[in-house]
Each structure stands twice: as structure tokens, then as C-alpha cells.
Coordinates of C-alpha atoms (C1' of nucleotides) in Angstrom, one line a residue:
Chain M
M1 CA -83.9 -5.5 60.5
K2 CA -81.0 -7.2 63.2
T3 CA -78.9 -9.8 61.5
P4 CA -76.9 -11.0 64.3
G5 CA -80.6 -12.7 67.1
P6 CA -80.3 -12.3 69.6
S7 CA -77.7 -10.7 71.9
S8 CA -78.3 -13.4 74.7
T9 CA -77.6 -16.3 72.0
Q10 CA -74.5 -14.9 70.6
P11 CA -71.1 -15.8 72.2
P12 CA -69.3 -13.3 73.9
S13 CA -66.4 -12.1 72.0
R14 CA -69.5 -11.0 69.2
R15 CA -71.5 -9.9 72.1
I16 CA -68.2 -7.4 72.6
A17 CA -67.5 -6.7 68.9
E18 CA -71.4 -5.6 68.9
E19 CA -70.7 -3.6 71.9
L20 CA -67.8 -1.5 70.4
R21 CA -69.1 -1.1 66.5
A22 CA -72.8 -0.2 68.0
A23 CA -70.6 2.6 70.0
I24 CA -68.6 3.4 67.2
E25 CA -71.5 3.3 64.8
A26 CA -73.5 5.9 67.6
G27 CA -70.6 8.2 68.0
H28 CA -69.7 7.7 71.4
L29 CA -66.0 6.3 70.4
A30 CA -65.4 8.9 67.5
P31 CA -63.0 8.6 64.7
G32 CA -59.3 7.9 66.2
D33 CA -60.6 7.0 69.7
R34 CA -58.2 4.4 71.7
L35 CA -60.7 2.3 72.1
P36 CA -60.4 -0.2 76.2
S37 CA -57.8 -2.0 76.3
E38 CA -57.5 -5.5 75.6
R39 CA -57.2 -6.5 79.1
A40 CA -59.4 -4.2 80.1
L41 CA -62.6 -4.8 77.8
A42 CA -61.9 -8.8 79.5
H43 CA -62.3 -7.5 83.0
Q44 CA -65.4 -5.6 81.9
Y45 CA -67.2 -8.1 81.2
E46 CA -65.5 -10.7 82.9
T47 CA -64.4 -13.1 80.2
A48 CA -60.0 -14.4 79.8
R49 CA -58.0 -11.6 77.1
N50 CA -58.4 -13.8 74.2
T51 CA -62.3 -12.7 73.9
A52 CA -61.6 -9.1 74.6
R53 CA -58.6 -9.9 71.5
E54 CA -61.1 -12.1 69.5
A55 CA -64.3 -9.4 70.4
I56 CA -61.0 -6.5 68.8
R57 CA -60.4 -8.6 65.6
L58 CA -63.9 -8.9 64.1
L59 CA -63.6 -5.4 63.9
A60 CA -59.9 -4.8 62.6
E61 CA -61.3 -6.8 59.8
E62 CA -64.2 -5.6 59.0
G63 CA -62.5 -2.4 59.4
L64 CA -63.7 0.0 61.4
V65 CA -60.6 -0.3 63.9
T66 CA -56.6 -0.6 63.6
A67 CA -54.4 -1.9 66.4
R68 CA -51.6 0.0 66.6
H69 CA -48.5 -2.7 68.6
G70 CA -48.0 -1.5 72.2
S71 CA -50.4 1.9 71.9
G72 CA -54.3 1.2 71.6
V73 CA -56.5 0.1 69.5
F74 CA -57.7 2.7 67.8
V75 CA -61.1 3.7 65.0
R76 CA -59.8 4.4 61.8
E77 CA -60.5 7.8 60.8
P78 CA -62.0 7.7 57.6
Q79 CA -59.2 8.7 54.8
R80 CA -59.8 11.5 52.1
L81 CA -59.7 9.8 49.5
F82 CA -57.7 9.8 46.2
R83 CA -60.0 9.6 42.8
F84 CA -58.7 9.0 39.8
G85 CA -61.4 9.9 36.9
S86 CA -62.2 8.7 33.7
D87 CA -60.7 11.8 32.6
R88 CA -57.1 10.3 33.2
Y89 CA -56.3 9.3 29.7
S90 CA -57.3 12.3 28.5
R91 CA -54.7 14.5 26.3
S92 CA -55.8 17.6 28.0
N93 CA -54.8 17.0 31.4
R94 CA -51.8 15.1 29.3
E95 CA -50.8 18.5 28.7
T96 CA -50.6 19.5 32.1
G97 CA -47.2 17.9 31.9
L98 CA -48.2 16.2 34.9
T99 CA -49.5 13.2 35.0
P100 CA -52.8 12.4 36.6
F101 CA -51.5 11.1 40.1
R102 CA -49.3 14.4 40.2
L103 CA -52.2 16.3 39.5
E104 CA -54.8 14.7 41.8
A105 CA -51.7 15.0 44.3
R106 CA -52.1 18.6 43.1
R107 CA -54.8 18.7 43.8
Q108 CA -55.0 17.5 47.7
G109 CA -52.5 19.7 48.4
K110 CA -49.8 16.1 48.7
E111 CA -46.7 15.6 47.5
A112 CA -46.2 13.6 45.1
R113 CA -43.5 10.7 44.3
I114 CA -43.1 8.2 41.7
D115 CA -40.4 5.7 42.3
V116 CA -38.9 3.3 39.5
V117 CA -38.7 0.0 41.2
G118 CA -37.8 -2.0 37.9
I119 CA -38.1 -1.8 34.5
T120 CA -37.3 -5.3 32.6
R121 CA -37.7 -8.3 30.2
E122 CA -40.2 -10.2 31.7
R123 CA -42.2 -12.7 30.0
P124 CA -46.3 -11.4 30.8
P125 CA -48.0 -12.7 32.9
Q126 CA -51.5 -15.0 31.1
D127 CA -54.6 -12.0 31.7
I128 CA -51.7 -9.2 30.1
A129 CA -50.2 -11.7 27.4
E130 CA -54.4 -11.5 26.6
R131 CA -54.6 -7.7 26.1
L132 CA -51.2 -7.1 24.7
A133 CA -51.5 -9.1 21.7
V134 CA -48.3 -11.4 22.4
P135 CA -47.0 -14.4 23.0
A136 CA -47.0 -15.9 26.7
D137 CA -44.6 -17.8 26.7
E138 CA -41.2 -15.5 25.8
E139 CA -39.9 -12.7 27.5
S140 CA -41.6 -10.1 24.3
V141 CA -43.0 -7.8 26.9
L142 CA -40.4 -4.8 28.8
H143 CA -42.2 -4.6 32.6
R144 CA -42.1 -1.4 34.5
E145 CA -42.6 -1.5 37.7
N146 CA -43.8 1.7 39.8
H147 CA -44.5 3.0 43.1
Y148 CA -46.4 6.2 43.9
F149 CA -47.0 8.2 46.6
A150 CA -49.0 10.9 48.9
D151 CA -46.9 12.8 51.6
D152 CA -44.3 9.7 51.7
E153 CA -47.6 7.4 52.2
P154 CA -47.3 4.8 49.7
V155 CA -50.6 4.5 47.3
Q156 CA -50.3 2.3 45.1
I157 CA -48.4 0.3 42.7
V158 CA -48.7 0.5 38.8
S159 CA -46.9 -2.5 37.0
T160 CA -47.0 -1.2 32.8
Y161 CA -46.1 -3.6 29.8
L162 CA -45.1 -3.1 26.7
R163 CA -44.8 -5.2 24.0
W164 CA -40.4 -5.6 23.6
E165 CA -40.6 -5.1 20.8
E166 CA -41.3 -1.7 19.9
A167 CA -38.9 -0.8 23.4
E168 CA -36.6 -2.1 22.9
G169 CA -33.8 0.4 22.7
T170 CA -35.7 3.0 23.0
P171 CA -35.9 5.5 26.2
L172 CA -38.9 3.1 27.0
T173 CA -36.7 1.5 28.4
Q174 CA -34.6 4.3 30.7
P175 CA -36.0 5.2 33.9
R176 CA -36.8 8.6 32.5
T177 CA -38.9 8.9 29.3
G178 CA -38.9 12.2 28.7
K179 CA -41.2 15.0 28.1
D180 CA -45.4 13.6 28.5
G181 CA -43.9 10.5 29.6
I182 CA -44.3 6.3 27.9
Y183 CA -47.5 8.2 27.0
G184 CA -44.9 10.7 23.9
R185 CA -42.7 8.4 23.5
L186 CA -45.4 5.4 22.0
E187 CA -47.5 8.5 20.3
E188 CA -44.2 8.9 18.5
L189 CA -43.6 5.2 17.6
G190 CA -46.8 5.6 15.8
H191 CA -49.8 4.4 18.6
V192 CA -51.9 7.1 19.7
M193 CA -54.3 6.5 22.7
T194 CA -58.3 6.7 21.0
R195 CA -59.5 4.0 23.9
V196 CA -59.3 2.4 26.8
R197 CA -60.9 -0.6 28.9
D198 CA -60.6 -0.9 32.6
E199 CA -61.3 -4.0 33.8
I200 CA -62.6 -3.8 37.3
T201 CA -61.7 -5.8 40.8
A202 CA -61.5 -5.8 44.7
R203 CA -59.5 -8.2 46.6
M204 CA -57.5 -8.7 49.5
P205 CA -53.4 -7.7 49.4
T206 CA -51.0 -10.5 49.2
R207 CA -48.5 -9.7 51.5
A208 CA -46.3 -8.1 49.3
E209 CA -49.0 -5.0 48.6
A210 CA -49.7 -6.0 52.0
T211 CA -46.2 -4.6 53.0
V212 CA -45.7 -2.7 49.9
L213 CA -48.3 -0.6 50.9
G214 CA -48.1 -0.4 54.5
L215 CA -52.0 -1.5 54.7
P216 CA -53.9 -2.8 58.5
S217 CA -55.6 -5.9 58.1
G218 CA -58.9 -5.1 57.0
V219 CA -58.4 -2.3 54.0
P220 CA -59.0 -4.0 50.6
V221 CA -56.9 -3.5 47.4
L222 CA -58.2 -2.0 44.0
E223 CA -57.0 -3.4 41.2
V224 CA -57.4 -2.0 37.1
L225 CA -56.6 -3.8 34.3
H226 CA -56.2 -0.9 32.7
T227 CA -55.0 -1.8 28.3
S228 CA -55.0 1.6 25.9
L229 CA -55.5 1.2 22.1
D230 CA -54.5 2.4 19.2
Q231 CA -56.2 4.5 16.7
E232 CA -56.1 0.7 14.0
D233 CA -57.9 -0.2 17.4
E234 CA -54.3 -2.3 18.4
P235 CA -53.8 -2.6 22.6
F236 CA -50.6 -1.4 22.4
E237 CA -49.6 -0.4 26.2
V238 CA -51.7 -2.1 29.1
S239 CA -50.8 -1.5 33.0
R240 CA -52.0 -2.6 36.3
Y241 CA -52.8 -0.1 38.9
V242 CA -53.0 -2.0 42.6
H243 CA -54.5 0.9 45.1
R244 CA -54.8 1.0 48.5
A245 CA -58.7 0.8 48.8
D246 CA -58.9 3.3 52.2
R247 CA -57.8 5.7 50.5
T248 CA -58.3 5.7 46.2
G249 CA -61.2 6.6 44.5
L250 CA -62.6 5.9 41.2
F251 CA -64.6 7.4 38.9
Y252 CA -66.6 7.3 34.9
E253 CA -68.2 9.5 33.2
L254 CA -69.5 8.5 30.5
P255 CA -72.4 9.2 27.8
V256 CA -75.2 6.7 27.5
E257 CA -76.1 5.2 23.7
Chain U
M1 CA -37.7 -10.5 46.1
K2 CA -38.2 -11.8 49.5
T3 CA -41.1 -9.9 51.6
P4 CA -40.7 -11.8 54.8
G5 CA -37.7 -12.1 57.3
P6 CA -36.0 -14.4 57.6
S7 CA -38.1 -18.0 58.0
S8 CA -35.9 -18.7 61.5
T9 CA -37.3 -15.6 63.3
Q10 CA -40.5 -15.4 62.5
P11 CA -43.4 -16.5 65.0
P12 CA -44.5 -20.0 64.6
S13 CA -47.7 -19.0 63.1
R14 CA -46.4 -16.7 60.3
R15 CA -44.1 -19.8 59.0
I16 CA -46.6 -23.1 59.0
A17 CA -48.7 -19.9 57.3
E18 CA -46.2 -18.9 54.7
E19 CA -45.5 -22.8 54.2
L20 CA -49.3 -23.7 53.6
R21 CA -48.9 -20.1 51.1
A22 CA -45.7 -21.8 49.1
A23 CA -47.9 -25.6 48.3
I24 CA -50.6 -23.0 47.5
E25 CA -48.8 -21.2 45.2
A26 CA -47.0 -24.0 44.2
G27 CA -50.3 -25.8 42.8
H28 CA -49.2 -28.5 45.5
L29 CA -52.3 -27.4 47.2
A30 CA -55.3 -26.2 43.8
P31 CA -58.3 -25.5 44.6
G32 CA -60.8 -27.7 46.5
D33 CA -57.8 -29.5 48.2
R34 CA -58.5 -29.6 51.8
L35 CA -55.4 -28.4 53.9
P36 CA -54.2 -30.4 56.8
S37 CA -56.7 -30.6 59.8
E38 CA -55.4 -28.0 62.2
R39 CA -54.6 -30.4 65.4
A40 CA -52.3 -31.8 62.7
L41 CA -50.6 -29.3 62.1
A42 CA -50.3 -28.4 65.2
H43 CA -49.2 -32.3 65.4
Q44 CA -46.5 -31.8 62.1
Y45 CA -44.9 -28.0 63.3
E46 CA -45.5 -29.3 67.6
T47 CA -47.1 -26.2 68.7
A48 CA -50.2 -25.9 69.8
R49 CA -54.0 -26.1 67.6
N50 CA -54.1 -22.6 68.7
T51 CA -50.6 -21.2 66.7
A52 CA -52.4 -23.8 63.7
R53 CA -55.1 -22.1 63.4
E54 CA -54.0 -18.4 63.5
A55 CA -52.0 -19.3 60.5
I56 CA -55.1 -20.2 59.1
R57 CA -56.8 -17.5 59.9
L58 CA -54.6 -14.7 57.5
L59 CA -54.3 -17.1 54.9
A60 CA -58.3 -16.9 55.5
E61 CA -58.1 -12.8 56.0
E62 CA -56.2 -13.1 52.2
G63 CA -58.6 -14.2 50.5
L64 CA -56.0 -17.5 49.6
V65 CA -58.7 -20.3 51.5
T66 CA -61.8 -21.2 53.5
A67 CA -63.0 -22.2 56.7
R68 CA -65.7 -24.9 56.7
H69 CA -67.3 -25.5 60.3
G70 CA -67.5 -29.6 60.8
S71 CA -65.4 -30.1 57.5
G72 CA -62.1 -28.2 57.0
V73 CA -60.4 -26.0 55.5
F74 CA -60.4 -25.6 51.9
V75 CA -58.0 -23.4 48.7
R76 CA -60.4 -21.1 47.8
E77 CA -61.9 -22.0 44.1
P78 CA -61.2 -18.9 40.7
Q79 CA -64.5 -17.8 40.8
R80 CA -66.0 -16.7 37.6
L81 CA -66.1 -13.2 37.8
F82 CA -69.6 -11.6 36.7
R83 CA -68.9 -8.7 34.6
F84 CA -70.7 -5.6 34.8
G85 CA -69.6 -3.1 31.6
S86 CA -69.9 0.7 30.8
D87 CA -72.8 -0.8 28.6
R88 CA -75.0 -2.1 30.5
Y89 CA -76.6 1.8 31.0
S90 CA -77.4 1.8 27.3
R91 CA -80.9 1.9 25.7
S92 CA -80.1 -1.2 22.6
N93 CA -79.4 -3.4 25.4
R94 CA -82.8 -2.3 27.9
E95 CA -83.8 -3.5 24.4
T96 CA -83.5 -6.9 25.2
G97 CA -86.3 -6.7 27.2
L98 CA -83.3 -7.7 30.3
T99 CA -82.3 -5.6 33.0
P100 CA -78.3 -5.9 32.9
F101 CA -78.1 -8.8 35.3
R102 CA -80.5 -10.7 33.9
L103 CA -78.4 -10.6 30.4
E104 CA -75.5 -11.3 32.4
A105 CA -76.7 -14.1 34.0
R106 CA -78.0 -15.6 30.8
R107 CA -74.4 -15.2 28.8
Q108 CA -73.4 -17.2 31.6
G109 CA -75.7 -19.8 32.4
K110 CA -77.7 -19.4 35.3
E111 CA -80.4 -18.1 36.8
A112 CA -81.1 -14.7 38.0
R113 CA -83.6 -14.1 40.8
I114 CA -84.5 -10.9 42.0
D115 CA -85.9 -10.5 44.8
V116 CA -87.9 -6.7 46.2
V117 CA -87.0 -6.5 49.7
G118 CA -88.0 -3.3 50.4
I119 CA -89.9 0.3 49.2
T120 CA -90.3 2.8 51.3
R121 CA -90.1 6.6 51.5
E122 CA -87.1 8.2 53.5
R123 CA -84.1 10.3 54.3
P124 CA -81.5 10.2 52.1
P125 CA -78.2 9.6 53.3
Q126 CA -75.6 12.4 52.7
D127 CA -73.9 11.5 50.0
I128 CA -77.0 10.6 47.9
A129 CA -78.7 14.1 48.5
E130 CA -75.8 15.6 47.8
R131 CA -76.1 13.2 43.5
L132 CA -79.1 13.6 43.8
A133 CA -79.9 17.2 44.7
V134 CA -82.8 16.8 47.2
P135 CA -82.5 17.8 51.3
A136 CA -81.0 15.1 53.4
D137 CA -82.8 16.6 56.3
E138 CA -86.8 16.0 54.8
E139 CA -88.6 12.3 53.7
S140 CA -87.1 13.0 50.9
V141 CA -86.3 10.3 48.3
L142 CA -88.2 6.6 47.5
H143 CA -85.9 4.2 48.5
R144 CA -86.2 0.6 46.5
E145 CA -84.1 -1.9 47.9
N146 CA -83.6 -5.0 45.8
H147 CA -81.5 -8.6 46.1
Y148 CA -79.7 -9.8 42.9
F149 CA -79.3 -13.6 42.9
A150 CA -77.5 -15.7 40.4
D151 CA -78.7 -20.2 40.3
D152 CA -80.3 -18.5 44.1
E153 CA -77.0 -17.2 45.3
P154 CA -76.5 -13.9 46.0
V155 CA -74.8 -10.9 44.2
Q156 CA -75.3 -7.5 45.0
I157 CA -77.6 -5.6 46.8
V158 CA -78.8 -2.1 44.6
S159 CA -80.5 0.4 46.9
T160 CA -82.2 2.9 44.6
Y161 CA -82.8 6.4 45.0
L162 CA -85.6 8.3 43.8
R163 CA -87.6 12.2 44.1
W164 CA -90.1 11.1 46.7
E165 CA -92.2 14.6 44.5
E166 CA -91.6 12.8 41.0
A167 CA -92.1 9.4 42.2
E168 CA -95.6 9.5 44.7
G169 CA -98.7 7.7 43.1
T170 CA -96.3 6.4 40.5
P171 CA -95.8 2.8 39.3
L172 CA -92.4 3.9 40.9
T173 CA -93.5 2.5 43.9
Q174 CA -94.6 -0.3 43.3
P175 CA -93.1 -3.6 43.4
R176 CA -92.9 -4.4 39.5
T177 CA -93.2 -0.8 37.6
G178 CA -94.0 -2.0 33.8
K179 CA -91.9 -2.5 30.4
D180 CA -88.8 -1.5 31.2
G181 CA -88.8 -0.5 34.8
I182 CA -88.1 1.8 36.3
Y183 CA -85.4 3.9 33.4
G184 CA -88.8 3.5 31.2
R185 CA -91.0 5.7 33.5
L186 CA -88.7 8.3 34.5
E187 CA -88.0 9.5 31.1
E188 CA -92.4 9.4 30.7
L189 CA -91.6 12.0 34.3
G190 CA -89.0 13.8 31.9
H191 CA -85.9 12.3 31.7
V192 CA -83.8 11.0 28.8
M193 CA -80.4 9.0 30.8
T194 CA -78.1 10.6 28.6
R195 CA -74.9 10.7 30.5
V196 CA -73.5 8.0 33.7
R197 CA -72.0 8.8 36.7
D198 CA -70.2 6.0 38.8
E199 CA -68.0 6.1 41.5
I200 CA -66.6 2.9 42.5
T201 CA -64.8 1.8 46.2
A202 CA -63.3 -1.0 48.4
R203 CA -64.5 -1.7 51.4
M204 CA -64.8 -4.3 53.6
P205 CA -68.4 -5.7 53.9
T206 CA -70.2 -4.5 57.6
R207 CA -72.1 -7.5 59.3
A208 CA -75.2 -6.7 57.3
E209 CA -74.1 -7.5 53.6
A210 CA -72.0 -10.6 55.2
T211 CA -74.6 -12.3 56.1
V212 CA -76.9 -11.2 53.1
L213 CA -74.0 -12.0 50.6
G214 CA -72.6 -14.5 52.5
L215 CA -69.6 -13.7 52.7
P216 CA -66.3 -15.4 54.0
S217 CA -64.0 -13.7 55.8
G218 CA -61.6 -12.3 53.4
V219 CA -63.6 -11.2 50.2
P220 CA -63.9 -7.4 50.2
V221 CA -67.7 -5.7 48.7
L222 CA -67.6 -3.1 45.7
E223 CA -69.4 -0.5 45.9
V224 CA -70.9 1.6 43.2
L225 CA -72.3 4.7 43.8
H226 CA -74.0 5.4 40.7
T227 CA -76.2 7.9 39.5
S228 CA -78.2 9.3 35.8
L229 CA -78.2 12.6 34.0
D230 CA -80.9 13.7 32.4
Q231 CA -81.1 15.8 28.9
E232 CA -80.6 18.8 31.5
D233 CA -78.0 17.7 32.9
E234 CA -79.4 17.4 35.8
P235 CA -79.9 13.9 38.1
F236 CA -83.0 11.6 38.4
E237 CA -81.8 9.0 40.0
V238 CA -79.5 7.9 42.4
S239 CA -77.9 3.4 43.1
R240 CA -76.0 2.3 45.6
Y241 CA -74.6 -1.2 44.1
V242 CA -72.8 -3.3 46.7
H243 CA -71.3 -7.0 44.3
R244 CA -69.0 -9.1 46.3
A245 CA -66.2 -8.5 44.2
D246 CA -65.4 -12.2 44.6
R247 CA -68.2 -13.2 41.7
T248 CA -68.1 -9.5 40.3
G249 CA -65.9 -7.5 37.6
L250 CA -66.6 -4.6 36.6
F251 CA -65.3 -2.8 32.5
Y252 CA -65.6 0.2 31.4
E253 CA -64.7 1.3 27.6
L254 CA -64.1 5.0 27.1
P255 CA -62.7 6.8 23.8
V256 CA -60.0 9.2 25.1
E257 CA -60.5 12.9 24.0
Chain G
dG1 C1' -40.8 1.4 84.2
dA2 C1' -46.1 0.8 83.5
dG3 C1' -49.3 -0.5 79.7
dT4 C1' -50.4 -1.3 75.0
dG5 C1' -50.7 -5.1 71.8
dG6 C1' -48.3 -9.7 69.7
dT7 C1' -47.4 -14.1 70.4
dC8 C1' -48.6 -18.6 72.7
dT9 C1' -49.7 -23.2 75.5
dA10 C1' -52.6 -26.9 76.6
dG11 C1' -56.6 -28.1 77.8
dA12 C1' -61.5 -28.0 77.2
dC13 C1' -66.6 -28.2 75.7
dC14 C1' -69.3 -26.8 71.5
dA15 C1' -71.8 -27.4 66.5
dC16 C1' -71.5 -29.2 62.4
dA17 C1' -70.5 -32.4 59.0
dT18 C1' -69.6 -36.8 57.7
dC19 C1' -70.3 -41.5 57.3
Chain E
dA1 C1' -69.8 -42.1 66.2
dT2 C1' -66.0 -39.6 64.8
dG3 C1' -63.6 -35.3 63.0
dT4 C1' -63.6 -30.7 62.5
dG5 C1' -63.1 -25.9 63.2
dG6 C1' -65.8 -22.4 66.5
dT7 C1' -65.6 -20.4 71.0
dC8 C1' -62.7 -20.2 75.5
dT9 C1' -60.0 -19.9 79.4
dA10 C1' -55.5 -18.5 82.5
dG11 C1' -52.3 -18.3 82.7
dA12 C1' -47.1 -16.6 80.3
dC13 C1' -43.2 -14.3 78.2
dC14 C1' -41.8 -11.0 74.2
dA15 C1' -41.8 -6.7 71.2
dC16 C1' -44.0 -1.7 71.2
dT17 C1' -45.2 3.1 73.1
dC18 C1' -45.4 6.7 75.8
dC19 C1' -43.8 9.0 80.2

DNA sequence: GAGTGGTCTAGACCACATC
DNA sequence: ATGTGGTCTAGACCACTCC
């Protein structure tokens, strides 16, 4: 069941990576432990420092270790997962007065913070325009961008898109949207959320996302493109959630048939 | 809205990466196009080859480009997504006689192939044991591992776990399980699937997964831990799906409240 | 100040692809 | 045969952390 070839035929950098990986998987190097320094590894394996460095990079790309400048390379700690369930859109949760994010944060004993980064009228990206049924070549949407933090650590970026013609002149264009948030206001506009569609993909973060979320290499993001449908089965809100994948899991429970 | 600092203060490798990234995003380098060779970039920017190489590695980690040994570095082509919907467990789909995978492959005009990699009695991993409600310290499960291909390209790895006490001596231990597959047999054993739970995470592939799936660097995997519940609300089957994230998306549609 | 990772140089040889 | 990426060497200096 060995994936790589015999270690004797492997380049030194891969061999070093393999031995470190084995030590991590066997628990000889526990989460939080520091690896030997690059110089120490180079000496130990009688290679140049760059070769040891390449080995560590391979492990970092797999998400097994994280380098901290000036301090060392450490085995990554398994992170408690934020879990966003399929009930996150339900009214019963909304009645707690807490958004799904605040609810989950409280469940984990963390402090939630939400920064409103921008509220602007825009031309929608193609995928948003299709799902919200608005033209992509006009400034047809209101775009609200928020950043979410747990204990001051960023965990998700959310972009919400609404029809400009509906949002114009309402509290939806304000940072504080009032009781029950945007869904409360949208209900007043006649949209009762009756069905949702979530489209889920994973990818590596863009440079901007990596910066905002403070992502080390080897951590992908989960992207959820969410569409809310009203009682007429018309879409009235589309959001793009970008989660750091090492802190977040999604959870869907559904009846069959 | 610039994320990095002024380009003048950036190291050369990042500056090269930034300019190439800009060229890709602006469309000057289209999907499928070849980048200048490492040696050409090094000459152009008056740096060592390793510095140009480092720039390309940054782009590869973002998933923007893929290197092909002996051939060049190419802008990655957007991949048509395999979409697995929340209806994939429904009986109506099962009545087509096609598994969800074969159904989706046909929808895309691709040829599906499923390899049975192994069918063994095992001690379950911790997460599986919890969800299937079996002891983790005994050989309490049957483990079926399959690899799925579309047009001979691997797209997912599936590990299905069943209670050994139920599966023993039944066609469930055989490669070919008969009409309607394992769910058909499990129904004969008294388990009607009435509810499912999917737990979704994303991460970088293990070395073994990267090999099986043929993943270039910069492509994460989507992991779905799926639990089937029967009419008594008891779990009777747990599967772990590992999808390559650049080819696969998940799709859930659900009523609210 | 000592030790760590981050970046870079100017070479070299190897493995693979293409013609 | 030529050109490409893959790996390696043996140095160097910088930026950061920790004591």
C-alpha cells in the first residue's frame, strides 16, 4: 500500500519529508511540537539547507506543519471546527435573536465580532447575476461585505447581494439593518424564505483572502454560494461565504425522498 | 484595496509572481497558455533562476498554474464541475438503475468507471465508529473502498463502512452487490434510508490521495462524511467521500423551517 | 545576541517532452 | 538535440523571535 517508490530511489528532500511525516503520523512529533531547524536537518541528513527546506515545504503544502518566522516549524494543531448546519437558515434559530454565526460562536465559548467592510451599489459578478436574476451589465445589486471573527481571529468572509431596486432607500443600505437583520427587512418587503440552495466548492485562497483570513500555506477555503428563495420560489438574496477550511465544517441533514 | 505593500518593497520573487498573476487575471495569459520559461523569467527580471522558480511556485500553490515536467508551466484551465446534488440519495434516482455517479457522468457525456479497490473486515477509524455506533477497538466493520473515474480520470475515492455483523455472509462482502447496489441489500436487511447527514470539510490531500487522484499542487480535496439513517433513525451506513475539489462541487437544496 | 525561517545567488546535473 | 522543469550545492544576507 506504499504510494511512493522505494525510499532509496527518492530524492533526499522527499526522503526527509517522508521521515518527518512518518514521525508526525506515529505521534513522535505531536501537534504543537517544533521540528528540528532547517540547519539541523541539513546537517543530520548531510544535505544543503535548501534541501531540508524543500522537505519542510512539502509538509507545509500538505497542511501538516506551519512555519513561524524567527521561531521554528511546528506540527499543526487540529482545530476545533466551527460547524454550520443546514438549520442555520431556520426561523427557530433566528428567534434566538442571534445570527447563526453568533450562535455557533457562543456554543464554542468564543466571542463573535462582525465587521462591515463595505456596502456599495455594484455590477454583480456573473455567477451572482445568474442566481439573483438581475442583469450583469448594470449596477443592479447592493453588495454588503462582512468579515467575521471569533475571539478576534478571522474565520469567514461573506458577501451578500440584494436587488438594488428593492434595497434602495431601505435600512438594507445601512450598516445596522435592525431586528432580525437583513432577513427581517426582506420579509417586510414581501420575501419569506422558504427554500435555500447551497453550492459548495473548495479551492486555494486568493492572495487577498489569504491576507484577510491570515491563512498559512496548505489551508484551502470552502466557498458556499447561497441562494434564498421566497414563497413564489423566486430568488431574493444571494451570498458568497468564504470560510477557512481548517476552522470550518458544514453540516447538512435532510430527509430522503 | 491593494493587499500587498508597494511593489518596490517586495522581494523579487513576489514581484514576479504579482506581475504574472496580473497578466493572468487580465486575460493576457489565457487558460492553457504557457508561461515564459523559468530561465527566460530569470533573464528578464535579472535574477537567479531559483527566484523565478519561487515566483512560479507561489502561483502553483494558489492553483493558478500547473507545471508540466519537460514541457512548461501553463495557466490552469477552469474545469467543468461534477455536481453532486442533495437528491443523490433519493430513490427516484435509484430507479434509473444508475448510481448518482453514473448519472452525473452521463449528464456530462463522460464514461464512468468504478474500481473496487478492496473489501475487508477492519477496525473502524474513530470518526466512523462514532457515527455508525460500533466499537472502535474491534474489527466491527466491513470496509469497501472504491475509486471513481470519468473518462479514465480519477475524480473521487469512496470508503463505505457497514456493520460487520450485518454484512457477514451477504452479497455486501462481494464486489458485485446486485440490483440497486448496497442500498438494495441493506433494505432487504430492514434498513430503509429515511434521512442522511453530510459533514463537509476541505483540506489538502494526503500524499496517497494526491497520487491516486493525480492531483497537481494547489488543488484541495472536499471530504464528505456521510451517514445514512433508517426508519428507526438508526445509522446503518457511513461513507467517506474524497473528491478532487477542482472537478467537483456539491449542491444542497432544502426547505427552510 | 543567538537562533530561527525567508530570500537570494550562480552555478550544476538529472528527468522528461518535443521534434 | 534542445529546451523544459526538478533537484541540489554552498554559500550569503535579511527579518523576526526570544532571552
